[in-house]
PDB file of C-alpha atoms in Angstrom:
ATOM      1  CA  UNK S   1       2.362 -15.193  -2.320  1.00  0.00           C
ATOM      2  CA  UNK S   2       2.734 -17.863  -4.918  1.00  0.00           C
ATOM      3  CA  UNK S   3       1.114 -21.172  -4.542  1.00  0.00           C
ATOM      4  CA  UNK S   4       0.955 -24.610  -5.807  1.00  0.00           C
ATOM      5  CA  UNK S   5      -1.677 -26.774  -5.126  1.00  0.00           C
ATOM      6  CA  UNK S   6      -1.176 -27.010  -1.287  1.00  0.00           C
ATOM      7  CA  UNK S   7      -1.734 -22.849  -1.277  1.00  0.00           C
ATOM      8  CA  UNK S   8      -4.975 -23.014  -2.742  1.00  0.00           C
ATOM      9  CA  UNK S   9      -7.196 -23.004   0.632  1.00  0.00           C
ATOM     10  CA  UNK S  10      -4.636 -20.256   1.844  1.00  0.00           C
ATOM     11  CA  UNK S  11      -5.092 -18.158  -1.712  1.00  0.00           C
ATOM     12  CA  UNK S  12      -8.941 -18.402  -1.033  1.00  0.00           C
ATOM     13  CA  UNK S  13      -8.820 -16.865   2.363  1.00  0.00           C
ATOM     14  CA  UNK S  14      -5.781 -14.333   1.644  1.00  0.00           C
ATOM     15  CA  UNK S  15      -8.850 -13.106  -1.071  1.00  0.00           C
ATOM     16  CA  UNK S  16     -11.520 -12.814   1.410  1.00  0.00           C
ATOM     17  CA  UNK S  17      -9.560 -11.706   3.809  1.00  0.00           C
ATOM     18  CA  UNK S  18      -8.803  -8.438   1.463  1.00  0.00           C
ATOM     19  CA  UNK S  19     -12.208  -7.866   0.082  1.00  0.00           C
ATOM     20  CA  UNK S  20     -12.915  -7.416   3.347  1.00  0.00           C
ATOM     21  CA  UNK S  21     -10.492  -5.485   4.205  1.00  0.00           C
ATOM     22  CA  UNK S  22     -11.073  -2.792   1.533  1.00  0.00           C
ATOM     23  CA  UNK S  23     -15.124  -3.221   2.420  1.00  0.00           C
ATOM     24  CA  UNK S  24     -16.522  -5.323  -0.436  1.00  0.00           C
ATOM     25  CA  UNK S  25     -19.395  -6.301   0.018  1.00  0.00           C
ATOM     26  CA  UNK S  26     -20.015 -10.199   1.066  1.00  0.00           C
ATOM     27  CA  UNK S  27     -21.772 -11.559  -1.991  1.00  0.00           C
ATOM     28  CA  UNK S  28     -19.537  -9.900  -4.243  1.00  0.00           C
ATOM     29  CA  UNK S  29     -16.765 -10.694  -1.750  1.00  0.00           C
ATOM     30  CA  UNK S  30     -18.105 -14.275  -2.158  1.00  0.00           C
ATOM     31  CA  UNK S  31     -18.049 -13.738  -5.959  1.00  0.00           C
ATOM     32  CA  UNK S  32     -14.723 -12.017  -6.347  1.00  0.00           C
ATOM     33  CA  UNK S  33     -13.286 -15.315  -4.616  1.00  0.00           C
ATOM     34  CA  UNK S  34     -14.740 -18.387  -6.151  1.00  0.00           C
ATOM     35  CA  UNK S  35     -13.751 -15.881  -9.922  1.00  0.00           C
ATOM     36  CA  UNK S  36     -10.221 -16.473  -8.013  1.00  0.00           C
ATOM     37  CA  UNK S  37     -10.036 -19.502  -6.541  1.00  0.00           C
ATOM     38  CA  UNK S  38     -11.128 -21.316 -10.868  1.00  0.00           C
ATOM     39  CA  UNK S  39      -7.944 -19.382 -11.839  1.00  0.00           C
ATOM     40  CA  UNK S  40      -5.725 -20.380  -8.962  1.00  0.00           C
ATOM     41  CA  UNK S  41      -7.062 -24.065 -10.101  1.00  0.00           C
ATOM     42  CA  UNK S  42      -6.529 -23.323 -13.585  1.00  0.00           C
ATOM     43  CA  UNK S  43      -3.378 -22.374 -13.391  1.00  0.00           C
ATOM     44  CA  UNK S  44      -2.389 -25.163 -11.232  1.00  0.00           C
ATOM     45  CA  UNK S  45      -4.194 -27.302 -13.813  1.00  0.00           C
ATOM     46  CA  UNK S  46      -2.287 -25.978 -16.965  1.00  0.00           C
ATOM     47  CA  UNK S  47      -0.211 -23.876 -16.113  1.00  0.00           C
ATOM     48  CA  UNK S  48       2.963 -26.441 -14.504  1.00  0.00           C
ATOM     49  CA  UNK S  49       1.238 -26.607 -11.275  1.00  0.00           C
ATOM     50  CA  UNK S  50       2.084 -23.771  -9.960  1.00  0.00           C
ATOM     51  CA  UNK S  51       1.262 -19.930 -10.122  1.00  0.00           C
ATOM     52  CA  UNK S  52       1.116 -16.602  -8.972  1.00  0.00           C
ATOM     53  CA  UNK S  53      -1.080 -14.668  -7.171  1.00  0.00           C
ATOM     54  CA  UNK S  54      -1.623 -10.481  -6.551  1.00  0.00           C
ATOM     55  CA  UNK S  55      -3.524  -8.107  -4.956  1.00  0.00           C
ATOM     56  CA  UNK S  56      -4.549  -4.682  -4.910  1.00  0.00           C
ATOM     57  CA  UNK S  57      -6.992  -1.573  -5.136  1.00  0.00           C
ATOM     58  CA  UNK S  58      -6.956   0.013  -7.975  1.00  0.00           C
ATOM     59  CA  UNK S  59      -9.235   3.203  -7.357  1.00  0.00           C
ATOM     60  CA  UNK S  60     -12.831   1.395  -6.847  1.00  0.00           C
ATOM     61  CA  UNK S  61     -11.732  -1.218  -8.400  1.00  0.00           C
ATOM     62  CA  UNK S  62     -10.645  -4.688  -6.043  1.00  0.00           C
ATOM     63  CA  UNK S  63      -7.857  -6.736  -8.355  1.00  0.00           C
ATOM     64  CA  UNK S  64      -6.498 -10.204  -8.019  1.00  0.00           C
ATOM     65  CA  UNK S  65      -3.666 -11.408 -10.612  1.00  0.00           C
ATOM     66  CA  UNK S  66      -2.796 -14.940 -11.082  1.00  0.00           C
ATOM     67  CA  UNK S  67       0.019 -15.923 -12.529  1.00  0.00           C
ATOM     68  CA  UNK S  68       0.607 -19.350 -14.515  1.00  0.00           C
ATOM     69  CA  UNK S  69       3.983 -20.199 -15.632  1.00  0.00           C
ATOM     70  CA  UNK S  70       2.179 -22.601 -19.128  1.00  0.00           C
ATOM     71  CA  UNK S  71       1.994 -23.234 -22.448  1.00  0.00           C
ATOM     72  CA  UNK S  72      -1.466 -20.784 -22.618  1.00  0.00           C
ATOM     73  CA  UNK S  73      -4.132 -20.932 -23.053  1.00  0.00           C
ATOM     74  CA  UNK S  74      -5.165 -21.525 -26.943  1.00  0.00           C
ATOM     75  CA  UNK S  75      -7.427 -19.309 -29.116  1.00  0.00           C
ATOM     76  CA  UNK S  76     -10.038 -20.962 -29.554  1.00  0.00           C
ATOM     77  CA  UNK S  77     -11.374 -21.660 -25.548  1.00  0.00           C
ATOM     78  CA  UNK S  78     -10.975 -17.273 -25.199  1.00  0.00           C
ATOM     79  CA  UNK S  79     -13.435 -17.155 -27.920  1.00  0.00           C
ATOM     80  CA  UNK S  80     -15.959 -19.557 -26.311  1.00  0.00           C
ATOM     81  CA  UNK S  81     -18.988 -17.846 -24.935  1.00  0.00           C
ATOM     82  CA  UNK S  82     -21.577 -20.543 -24.075  1.00  0.00           C
ATOM     83  CA  UNK S  83     -21.460 -21.947 -21.202  1.00  0.00           C
ATOM     84  CA  UNK S  84     -20.136 -25.597 -21.617  1.00  0.00           C
ATOM     85  CA  UNK S  85     -22.761 -28.814 -22.391  1.00  0.00           C
ATOM     86  CA  UNK S  86     -24.624 -29.134 -18.256  1.00  0.00           C
ATOM     87  CA  UNK S  87     -22.613 -32.498 -18.289  1.00  0.00           C
ATOM     88  CA  UNK S  88     -18.992 -31.636 -19.220  1.00  0.00           C
ATOM     89  CA  UNK S  89     -16.716 -32.424 -16.323  1.00  0.00           C
ATOM     90  CA  UNK S  90     -14.464 -29.972 -17.482  1.00  0.00           C
ATOM     91  CA  UNK S  91     -14.186 -26.529 -19.606  1.00  0.00           C
ATOM     92  CA  UNK S  92     -16.532 -24.420 -16.586  1.00  0.00           C
ATOM     93  CA  UNK S  93     -13.501 -22.549 -14.864  1.00  0.00           C
ATOM     94  CA  UNK S  94     -13.001 -19.243 -17.224  1.00  0.00           C
ATOM     95  CA  UNK S  95     -16.689 -19.438 -18.558  1.00  0.00           C
ATOM     96  CA  UNK S  96     -17.546 -18.990 -15.390  1.00  0.00           C
ATOM     97  CA  UNK S  97     -14.602 -16.290 -13.670  1.00  0.00           C
ATOM     98  CA  UNK S  98     -16.399 -13.905 -16.651  1.00  0.00           C
ATOM     99  CA  UNK S  99     -20.103 -13.533 -15.089  1.00  0.00           C
ATOM    100  CA  UNK S 100     -19.182 -14.281 -10.935  1.00  0.00           C
ATOM    101  CA  UNK S 101     -16.471 -10.056 -12.214  1.00  0.00           C
ATOM    102  CA  UNK S 102     -17.109  -7.288 -12.847  1.00  0.00           C
ATOM    103  CA  UNK S 103     -13.811  -6.960 -16.361  1.00  0.00           C
ATOM    104  CA  UNK S 104     -11.704 -10.349 -15.970  1.00  0.00           C
ATOM    105  CA  UNK S 105      -8.893  -9.881 -18.499  1.00  0.00           C
ATOM    106  CA  UNK S 106      -6.626 -13.310 -19.838  1.00  0.00           C
ATOM    107  CA  UNK S 107      -3.221 -12.343 -21.290  1.00  0.00           C
ATOM    108  CA  UNK S 108      -1.332 -15.944 -22.716  1.00  0.00           C
ATOM    109  CA  UNK S 109       1.675 -17.151 -24.703  1.00  0.00           C
ATOM    110  CA  UNK S 110       3.474 -19.249 -24.773  1.00  0.00           C
ATOM    111  CA  UNK S 111       5.557 -18.340 -21.562  1.00  0.00           C
ATOM    112  CA  UNK S 112       2.590 -17.948 -19.660  1.00  0.00           C
ATOM    113  CA  UNK S 113      -0.465 -17.041 -18.429  1.00  0.00           C
ATOM    114  CA  UNK S 114      -1.733 -14.069 -16.728  1.00  0.00           C
ATOM    115  CA  UNK S 115      -5.378 -13.669 -15.427  1.00  0.00           C
ATOM    116  CA  UNK S 116      -6.851  -9.667 -14.676  1.00  0.00           C
ATOM    117  CA  UNK S 117      -9.586 -10.635 -12.499  1.00  0.00           C
ATOM    118  CA  UNK S 118     -11.701  -6.690 -11.068  1.00  0.00           C
ATOM    119  CA  UNK S 119     -14.464  -6.251  -9.597  1.00  0.00           C
ATOM    120  CA  UNK S 120     -15.663  -2.755  -8.627  1.00  0.00           C
ATOM    121  CA  UNK S 121     -16.021  -1.114  -5.604  1.00  0.00           C
ATOM    122  CA  UNK S 122     -19.187  -0.034  -6.511  1.00  0.00           C
ATOM    123  CA  UNK S 123     -23.357  -2.237  -7.474  1.00  0.00           C
ATOM    124  CA  UNK S 124     -21.829  -2.292 -11.583  1.00  0.00           C
ATOM    125  CA  UNK S 125     -22.497  -5.545 -12.569  1.00  0.00           C
ATOM    126  CA  UNK S 126     -20.517  -6.747 -16.102  1.00  0.00           C
ATOM    127  CA  UNK S 127     -22.090  -8.163 -18.423  1.00  0.00           C
ATOM    128  CA  UNK S 128     -21.764 -11.641 -19.633  1.00  0.00           C
ATOM    129  CA  UNK S 129     -23.163 -11.743 -22.690  1.00  0.00           C
TER     130      UNK S 129
END
């Protein structure tokens, strides 16, 4: 689905329905929805206000891909492993995605960014360290 700021709630709903339809446990479905929401909000904020959300199943993994049309993400931002300061109003999105999902892959460049968020139907948990 293509999205803009007006579609954020609809994108969350689509991910929730997708997770439920494929039997993802409720707590993990919530994590997948929250991680995807962070990527959608970032795409709107930094990717020219619009993007595309794709959802599919790959074996036992639920995959959400969020693409935007921005100028890309700076390498120093992608390399951060520590959370931002507690008083920071921003900088939480990528950090949260990486902690909520089993796997997050970010491909970025001057023509946009693609964030792939994967959540296993099993109990596998991503090592957030």
